Short mmCIF file of C-alpha atoms in Angstrom, two decimals:
data_model
loop_
_atom_site.label_atom_id
_atom_site.label_comp_id
_atom_site.label_asym_id
_atom_site.label_seq_id
_atom_site.Cartn_x
_atom_site.Cartn_y
_atom_site.Cartn_z
CA MET A 1 31.90 -25.29 -63.10
CA ASN A 2 30.81 -24.25 -59.59
CA LEU A 3 27.42 -24.96 -58.08
CA ALA A 4 26.03 -21.46 -58.73
CA ALA A 5 26.98 -21.58 -62.41
CA ALA A 6 25.47 -25.05 -62.79
CA THR A 7 22.25 -23.89 -61.14
CA ASN A 8 22.02 -20.86 -63.41
CA GLU A 9 22.56 -23.00 -66.50
CA SER A 10 19.88 -25.42 -65.33
CA LEU A 11 17.45 -22.56 -64.80
CA ALA A 12 18.24 -21.17 -68.27
CA ASN A 13 17.51 -24.56 -69.84
CA THR A 14 14.29 -24.80 -67.86
CA SER A 15 13.30 -21.36 -69.12
CA ASN A 16 13.88 -22.47 -72.72
CA VAL A 17 11.73 -25.57 -72.20
CA LEU A 18 8.93 -23.47 -70.71
CA ILE A 19 9.00 -20.99 -73.61
CA TYR A 20 8.81 -23.80 -76.17
CA SER A 21 6.02 -25.42 -74.14
CA SER A 22 4.05 -22.19 -74.13
CA MET A 23 4.41 -22.02 -77.91
CA ALA A 24 2.91 -25.50 -78.17
CA VAL A 25 -0.09 -24.47 -76.06
CA TYR A 26 -0.49 -21.21 -78.00
CA THR A 27 -0.63 -23.31 -81.17
CA LEU A 28 -3.54 -25.29 -79.69
CA ALA A 29 -5.23 -22.01 -78.75
CA PHE A 30 -4.71 -20.80 -82.34
CA PHE A 31 -6.57 -23.81 -83.75
CA ALA A 32 -9.33 -23.43 -81.14
CA HIS A 33 -9.82 -19.80 -82.21
CA ILE A 34 -9.95 -20.94 -85.84
CA ALA A 35 -12.68 -23.41 -84.86
CA GLU A 36 -14.55 -20.61 -83.06
CA TRP A 37 -14.61 -18.50 -86.23
CA VAL A 38 -15.51 -21.48 -88.43
CA PHE A 39 -18.47 -22.57 -86.32
CA GLY A 40 -19.49 -18.94 -85.87
CA SER A 41 -19.69 -18.54 -89.65
CA ARG A 42 -22.53 -21.06 -89.69
CA SER A 43 -24.77 -18.76 -87.68
CA LYS A 44 -27.58 -16.66 -89.12
CA VAL A 45 -25.54 -13.48 -88.80
CA GLY A 46 -24.01 -13.62 -92.25
CA ARG A 47 -27.21 -14.66 -94.01
CA THR A 48 -29.23 -11.94 -92.28
CA ALA A 49 -26.73 -9.24 -93.17
CA ALA A 50 -26.51 -10.39 -96.75
CA ALA A 51 -30.27 -10.22 -97.13
CA LEU A 52 -30.65 -6.71 -95.74
CA SER A 53 -30.34 -4.86 -99.05
CA ALA A 54 -32.74 -7.16 -100.88
CA SER A 55 -35.14 -7.14 -97.95
CA GLY A 56 -35.17 -3.35 -97.82
CA ALA A 57 -35.78 -3.00 -101.54
CA ALA A 58 -38.59 -5.55 -101.53
CA ALA A 59 -40.26 -3.95 -98.52
CA SER A 60 -40.17 -0.50 -100.12
CA ALA A 61 -41.68 -1.83 -103.34
CA THR A 62 -44.48 -3.63 -101.50
CA THR A 63 -45.27 -0.55 -99.43
CA ALA A 64 -45.43 1.62 -102.54
CA LYS A 65 -47.81 -0.77 -104.28
CA LYS A 66 -50.20 -0.98 -101.35
CA ALA A 67 -50.11 2.74 -100.76
CA GLY A 68 -50.87 3.30 -104.44
CA ALA A 69 -53.92 1.06 -104.13
CA GLY A 70 -55.31 3.32 -101.44
CA GLY A 71 -54.41 1.06 -98.57
CA THR A 72 -51.80 1.21 -95.85
CA ALA A 73 -49.47 -1.51 -94.70
CA VAL A 74 -47.09 -2.02 -91.83
CA LEU A 75 -44.25 -4.35 -92.70
CA GLU A 76 -42.00 -5.89 -90.07
CA ARG A 77 -38.39 -6.16 -91.24
CA PRO A 78 -34.98 -5.58 -89.71
CA GLU A 79 -34.29 -1.89 -89.29
CA VAL A 80 -30.71 -1.03 -90.07
CA VAL A 81 -29.23 2.31 -89.14
CA THR A 82 -25.51 2.64 -89.73
CA ARG A 83 -22.89 4.90 -88.19
CA SER A 84 -19.29 5.61 -89.09
CA ALA A 85 -16.58 6.23 -86.55
CA THR A 86 -17.18 9.96 -86.82
CA GLY A 87 -20.71 9.61 -85.48
CA THR A 88 -22.86 9.73 -88.63
CA ARG A 89 -24.06 6.12 -88.54
CA ASP A 90 -25.31 3.83 -85.83
CA VAL A 91 -25.06 0.03 -85.96
CA PRO A 92 -25.02 -2.54 -83.17
CA ASP A 93 -21.95 -4.54 -82.26
CA GLY A 94 -21.69 -8.01 -83.75
CA PRO A 95 -22.09 -11.14 -81.60
CA GLY A 96 -18.37 -11.95 -81.66
CA ALA A 97 -16.32 -14.64 -83.36
CA ALA A 98 -18.69 -17.36 -82.11
CA GLY A 99 -21.54 -15.77 -84.09
CA GLY A 100 -24.00 -16.54 -81.31
CA THR A 101 -23.65 -20.31 -81.86
CA PHE A 102 -23.16 -22.81 -79.03
CA LYS A 103 -20.30 -24.67 -80.73
CA GLY A 104 -18.55 -21.45 -81.65
CA ASP A 105 -18.80 -20.16 -78.10
CA LEU A 106 -17.57 -23.47 -76.70
CA TRP A 107 -14.47 -23.40 -78.92
CA GLY A 108 -13.93 -19.76 -77.99
CA ARG A 109 -13.95 -20.62 -74.30
CA ILE A 110 -11.53 -23.49 -74.94
CA ALA A 111 -9.26 -21.07 -76.83
CA VAL A 112 -9.29 -18.60 -73.93
CA SER A 113 -8.58 -21.40 -71.43
CA LEU A 114 -5.63 -22.60 -73.50
CA THR A 115 -4.38 -19.02 -73.76
CA VAL A 116 -4.47 -18.72 -69.96
CA VAL A 117 -2.45 -21.93 -69.62
CA ALA A 118 0.06 -20.77 -72.25
CA PHE A 119 0.38 -17.40 -70.51
CA LEU A 120 1.12 -19.03 -67.15
CA VAL A 121 3.72 -21.32 -68.72
CA GLN A 122 5.34 -18.44 -70.62
CA ALA A 123 5.34 -16.19 -67.54
CA SER A 124 7.07 -19.01 -65.64
CA GLY A 125 9.66 -19.17 -68.42
CA VAL A 126 10.31 -15.43 -68.17
CA ALA A 127 10.59 -15.64 -64.37
CA THR A 128 12.96 -18.59 -64.63
CA ARG A 129 15.11 -16.67 -67.11
CA ALA A 130 15.28 -13.81 -64.60
CA LEU A 131 16.41 -16.23 -61.87
CA SER A 132 19.07 -17.71 -64.14
CA VAL A 133 20.64 -14.31 -64.84
CA GLN A 134 19.72 -12.75 -61.48
CA ARG A 135 18.50 -9.53 -63.06
CA ALA A 136 15.58 -8.11 -65.02
CA PRO A 137 14.77 -10.48 -67.92
CA TRP A 138 14.85 -7.89 -70.70
CA ALA A 139 18.47 -6.89 -71.30
CA ASN A 140 18.59 -8.20 -74.90
CA MET A 141 16.13 -8.61 -77.75
CA TYR A 142 15.37 -12.26 -76.97
CA GLU A 143 14.44 -11.46 -73.39
CA PHE A 144 12.55 -8.35 -74.45
CA SER A 145 10.52 -10.40 -76.96
CA ILE A 146 9.48 -13.15 -74.57
CA THR A 147 8.58 -10.60 -71.91
CA PHE A 148 6.77 -8.35 -74.39
CA THR A 149 4.54 -11.15 -75.68
CA THR A 150 3.81 -12.23 -72.10
CA VAL A 151 2.60 -8.74 -71.26
CA VAL A 152 0.51 -8.58 -74.47
CA VAL A 153 -1.33 -11.76 -73.53
CA GLY A 154 -1.61 -10.71 -69.89
CA THR A 155 -3.18 -7.38 -70.88
CA TYR A 156 -5.69 -9.18 -73.13
CA LEU A 157 -6.63 -11.56 -70.29
CA VAL A 158 -7.06 -8.66 -67.86
CA LEU A 159 -9.47 -7.00 -70.30
CA LEU A 160 -11.41 -10.26 -70.55
CA ALA A 161 -11.50 -10.54 -66.75
CA LEU A 162 -12.92 -7.01 -66.63
CA LYS A 163 -15.79 -8.23 -68.89
CA LYS A 164 -14.66 -6.16 -71.85
CA ASN A 165 -15.80 -7.28 -75.30
CA VAL A 166 -12.35 -8.16 -76.65
CA ARG A 167 -12.45 -11.87 -77.45
CA TRP A 168 -12.33 -10.92 -81.12
CA ILE A 169 -8.67 -9.98 -80.53
CA GLY A 170 -7.84 -13.59 -79.63
CA LEU A 171 -7.02 -14.98 -83.07
CA PRO A 172 -4.82 -12.13 -84.37
CA MET A 173 -3.14 -11.85 -80.96
CA VAL A 174 -2.25 -15.54 -80.66
CA THR A 175 -1.06 -15.55 -84.28
CA THR A 176 1.33 -12.63 -83.79
CA VAL A 177 2.51 -13.92 -80.39
CA LEU A 178 3.48 -17.21 -82.05
CA LEU A 179 5.30 -15.35 -84.82
CA ASP A 180 7.16 -13.14 -82.34
CA LEU A 181 8.16 -16.10 -80.17
CA GLY A 182 9.24 -18.02 -83.26
CA ILE A 183 11.54 -15.16 -84.27
CA ALA A 184 12.78 -14.85 -80.68
CA VAL A 185 13.80 -18.51 -80.24
CA THR A 186 15.40 -18.77 -83.68
CA ALA A 187 16.89 -15.46 -84.85
CA LEU A 188 17.11 -13.52 -81.59
CA TYR A 189 18.11 -16.11 -79.03
CA THR A 190 20.95 -15.06 -76.71
CA ASP A 191 22.49 -17.18 -73.98
CA SER A 192 22.09 -16.05 -70.39
CA ASP A 193 24.77 -13.52 -69.53
CA GLN A 194 25.50 -10.68 -67.17
CA LEU A 195 24.96 -7.04 -68.01
CA VAL A 196 27.45 -4.54 -69.30
CA PRO A 197 28.23 -1.92 -66.62
CA ALA A 198 25.96 0.75 -68.18
CA LEU A 199 22.90 -1.44 -67.57
CA HIS A 200 23.54 -2.01 -63.88
CA SER A 201 20.86 0.34 -62.64
CA VAL A 202 17.42 0.32 -61.08
CA TRP A 203 16.32 2.22 -64.19
CA LEU A 204 16.58 -1.03 -66.14
CA TRP A 205 13.55 -2.22 -64.21
CA ILE A 206 11.70 1.08 -64.53
CA HIS A 207 12.52 2.26 -68.07
CA VAL A 208 12.34 -1.03 -69.97
CA SER A 209 9.34 -2.41 -68.07
CA THR A 210 7.25 0.66 -68.91
CA ALA A 211 8.41 0.45 -72.55
CA ILE A 212 7.20 -3.17 -72.67
CA ILE A 213 3.84 -2.30 -71.11
CA CYS A 214 3.31 0.58 -73.55
CA GLY A 215 4.28 -1.59 -76.52
CA ALA A 216 1.84 -4.31 -75.47
CA VAL A 217 -1.04 -1.85 -75.16
CA PHE A 218 -0.12 -0.03 -78.39
CA TYR A 219 -0.15 -3.42 -80.11
CA LEU A 220 -3.71 -4.12 -78.97
CA GLY A 221 -4.69 -0.62 -80.10
CA ALA A 222 -3.14 -1.29 -83.52
CA VAL A 223 -5.13 -4.52 -83.90
CA GLY A 224 -8.31 -2.62 -83.08
CA THR A 225 -7.38 0.11 -85.58
CA ILE A 226 -6.77 -2.36 -88.42
CA LEU A 227 -10.06 -4.11 -87.78
CA TYR A 228 -11.79 -0.73 -87.56
CA LEU A 229 -10.59 0.14 -91.07
CA PHE A 230 -11.97 -3.13 -92.45
CA ARG A 231 -15.26 -2.83 -90.57
CA ASP A 232 -15.71 0.82 -91.53
CA GLY A 233 -15.17 -0.05 -95.19
CA TYR A 234 -17.74 -2.82 -94.85
CA GLU A 235 -20.29 -0.48 -93.26
CA ASN A 236 -19.67 2.15 -95.94
CA LYS A 237 -20.30 -0.43 -98.65
CA LEU A 238 -23.59 -1.49 -97.05
CA ALA A 239 -24.66 2.13 -96.59
CA SER A 240 -24.00 2.89 -100.25
CA GLY A 241 -26.10 -0.06 -101.38
CA GLY A 242 -23.21 -2.39 -102.18
CA THR A 243 -23.16 -6.12 -101.56
CA PRO A 244 -20.04 -7.39 -99.75
CA GLY A 245 -18.84 -10.92 -100.41
CA LYS A 246 -19.99 -13.81 -98.25
CA PHE A 247 -16.64 -14.15 -96.48
CA ALA A 248 -16.42 -10.43 -95.70
CA THR A 249 -20.02 -10.44 -94.48
CA SER A 250 -19.48 -13.47 -92.25
CA VAL A 251 -16.36 -12.01 -90.62
CA MET A 252 -17.24 -8.32 -90.44
CA GLU A 253 -20.76 -8.80 -89.07
CA ARG A 254 -19.40 -10.62 -86.04
CA LEU A 255 -16.99 -7.84 -85.07
CA PRO A 256 -17.92 -4.82 -82.96
CA SER A 257 -19.17 -1.86 -84.98
CA ALA A 258 -16.68 0.52 -86.56
CA ALA A 259 -17.58 3.10 -83.91
CA SER A 260 -16.85 0.64 -81.08
CA LEU A 261 -13.54 -0.45 -82.59
CA ASP A 262 -12.52 3.16 -83.15
CA LYS A 263 -13.42 4.05 -79.56
CA PHE A 264 -11.51 1.04 -78.20
CA SER A 265 -8.34 1.95 -80.11
CA TYR A 266 -8.51 5.60 -79.17
CA ARG A 267 -9.12 5.00 -75.48
CA ILE A 268 -6.38 2.40 -75.09
CA ASN A 269 -3.80 4.55 -76.92
CA ALA A 270 -4.79 7.71 -75.07
CA ALA A 271 -4.71 5.99 -71.67
CA PHE A 272 -1.10 4.81 -72.07
CA PHE A 273 0.38 7.75 -73.96
CA PRO A 274 1.35 9.44 -70.65
CA LEU A 275 3.18 6.24 -69.65
CA TRP A 276 5.15 6.36 -72.91
CA THR A 277 6.06 9.95 -72.07
CA PHE A 278 7.31 8.74 -68.68
CA THR A 279 9.27 5.96 -70.43
CA ILE A 280 11.23 8.52 -72.45
CA ILE A 281 11.85 10.67 -69.38
CA ALA A 282 13.03 7.62 -67.41
CA GLY A 283 15.38 6.72 -70.25
CA ALA A 284 16.82 10.21 -70.23
CA ILE A 285 17.47 10.02 -66.49
CA TRP A 286 19.14 6.63 -66.93
CA ALA A 287 21.26 8.02 -69.78
CA GLY A 288 22.38 10.87 -67.52
CA ASN A 289 23.48 8.37 -64.88
CA ALA A 290 25.17 5.98 -67.33
CA TRP A 291 26.71 8.28 -69.93
CA GLY A 292 26.78 11.69 -68.29
CA ARG A 293 24.20 13.27 -70.64
CA TYR A 294 20.42 13.12 -70.65
CA TRP A 295 19.89 13.25 -74.41
CA GLY A 296 22.26 12.69 -77.31
CA TRP A 297 20.03 11.80 -80.28
CA ASP A 298 21.21 8.20 -80.24
CA PRO A 299 19.12 6.18 -82.79
CA LYS A 300 17.07 4.54 -80.03
CA GLU A 301 16.44 7.90 -78.37
CA THR A 302 15.57 9.49 -81.71
CA TRP A 303 13.04 6.82 -82.67
CA SER A 304 11.51 6.84 -79.21
CA PHE A 305 10.91 10.55 -79.69
CA ILE A 306 9.58 10.03 -83.23
CA THR A 307 7.15 7.44 -81.82
CA TRP A 308 6.06 9.93 -79.16
CA VAL A 309 5.46 12.62 -81.80
CA ALA A 310 3.47 10.18 -83.97
CA TYR A 311 1.15 9.19 -81.11
CA ALA A 312 0.82 12.83 -80.06
CA ALA A 313 -0.18 13.67 -83.65
CA TYR A 314 -2.76 10.88 -83.59
CA LEU A 315 -4.30 12.08 -80.33
CA HIS A 316 -4.33 15.66 -81.64
CA ALA A 317 -5.97 14.47 -84.86
CA ARG A 318 -8.75 12.84 -82.85
CA ALA A 319 -9.47 16.23 -81.29
CA THR A 320 -9.58 17.90 -84.72
CA ALA A 321 -12.88 17.54 -86.56
CA GLY A 322 -11.37 17.09 -90.01
CA TRP A 323 -9.03 14.30 -88.96
CA LYS A 324 -11.31 11.90 -87.13
CA GLY A 325 -12.12 8.44 -88.41
CA ARG A 326 -9.95 6.83 -91.07
CA LYS A 327 -7.38 9.62 -91.31
CA ALA A 328 -6.67 9.41 -87.58
CA ALA A 329 -6.57 5.60 -87.83
CA TYR A 330 -3.83 5.78 -90.45
CA LEU A 331 -1.84 8.02 -88.10
CA ALA A 332 -2.27 5.46 -85.31
CA LEU A 333 -0.85 2.73 -87.54
CA VAL A 334 2.08 4.95 -88.54
CA ALA A 335 2.77 5.55 -84.84
CA PHE A 336 2.77 1.82 -84.06
CA ALA A 337 5.01 1.19 -87.09
CA CYS A 338 7.47 3.67 -85.55
CA TRP A 339 7.34 1.72 -82.30
CA LEU A 340 7.99 -1.55 -84.17
CA PHE A 341 10.96 -0.06 -86.01
CA ASN A 342 12.33 1.19 -82.70
CA TYR A 343 11.92 -2.37 -81.38
CA TYR A 344 13.36 -4.36 -84.30
CA GLY A 345 14.95 -2.01 -86.84
CA VAL A 346 17.07 0.14 -84.56
CA ASN A 347 18.45 -2.82 -82.59
CA ILE A 348 19.24 -4.95 -85.63
CA PHE A 349 20.17 -2.52 -88.39
CA VAL A 350 21.39 0.65 -86.66
CA SER A 351 24.50 1.05 -84.51
CA GLY A 352 24.41 3.23 -81.43
CA LEU A 353 24.88 3.32 -77.69
CA HIS A 354 22.02 0.84 -77.32
CA SER A 355 23.74 -1.74 -79.54
CA TYR A 356 24.83 -3.72 -76.49
CA ALA A 357 21.22 -4.92 -76.20
CA GLY A 358 22.27 -7.57 -78.72
CA VAL A 359 20.21 -10.09 -80.63
#
């Protein structure tokens, strides 16, 4: 073994150690986020929300009695006005996972700090993998997975740095990042190797990097959409006079309102849809250089186009009055499911020109 080969192998081993180390730190961040939600559940948020229906009924009865006696009364009680994602209700955003408590907020800050550390360690692992193979670190599914999760976490941290109210994403994000990395290091791991000739192109950097960025942002949009559906159902139940369970009340009341979650998901998907369009165009150009044709309905190309159509349908639905709210949210989840199948299903279960990406 020559010196260059030994150095590359050493770098590959270092990359593996860094990825496993990042998983250990993400696990600590996961437990810190759990602590944030647990301590936040002890706040007054849940109890106040649970008492709203009873408080409103009692206040109305008292007012009626006093008015009937010829007197007037002014009662001070929480005023609750609700709004759905389509603009018919108006409720404030919740205080976040910490529930406005000091201990909850402290654990939340610890969780974010641990996530920053894990991100830096993981990013170092991805960079070291790139040095070991001397190319872009996303030529197979293992490399794509570790890079994808790095970009997901990086995007989340950028939103936090911009003072956006997104800390509620922390727990589901860290959970899914751990799952994805677990699959990557067990089922998808591939030793460092050089590229097949078709991948030797600058378009590897352009096409795949933009696909990773889009996937990371679409993932965050999907998390917001799922939570929107739960929160909207919760608000609908309150508006109809129902009484949600204590657990649902404790969790849902700390999230942003359904309208805020819906707006977050829509804006983040709409902002990066043009980049997904560019990703497909860049892939077509690369295909023309590598295979002598721009489009051949290869399974990966087909599902990339299906994903594009699904997101286009979602954005169109948001502009159509009858398809706002929950209907549009379901379309957004279908679109992200298409992206996931393109990521996992096509590479693992379907043979095509992209099969060299390997597992």
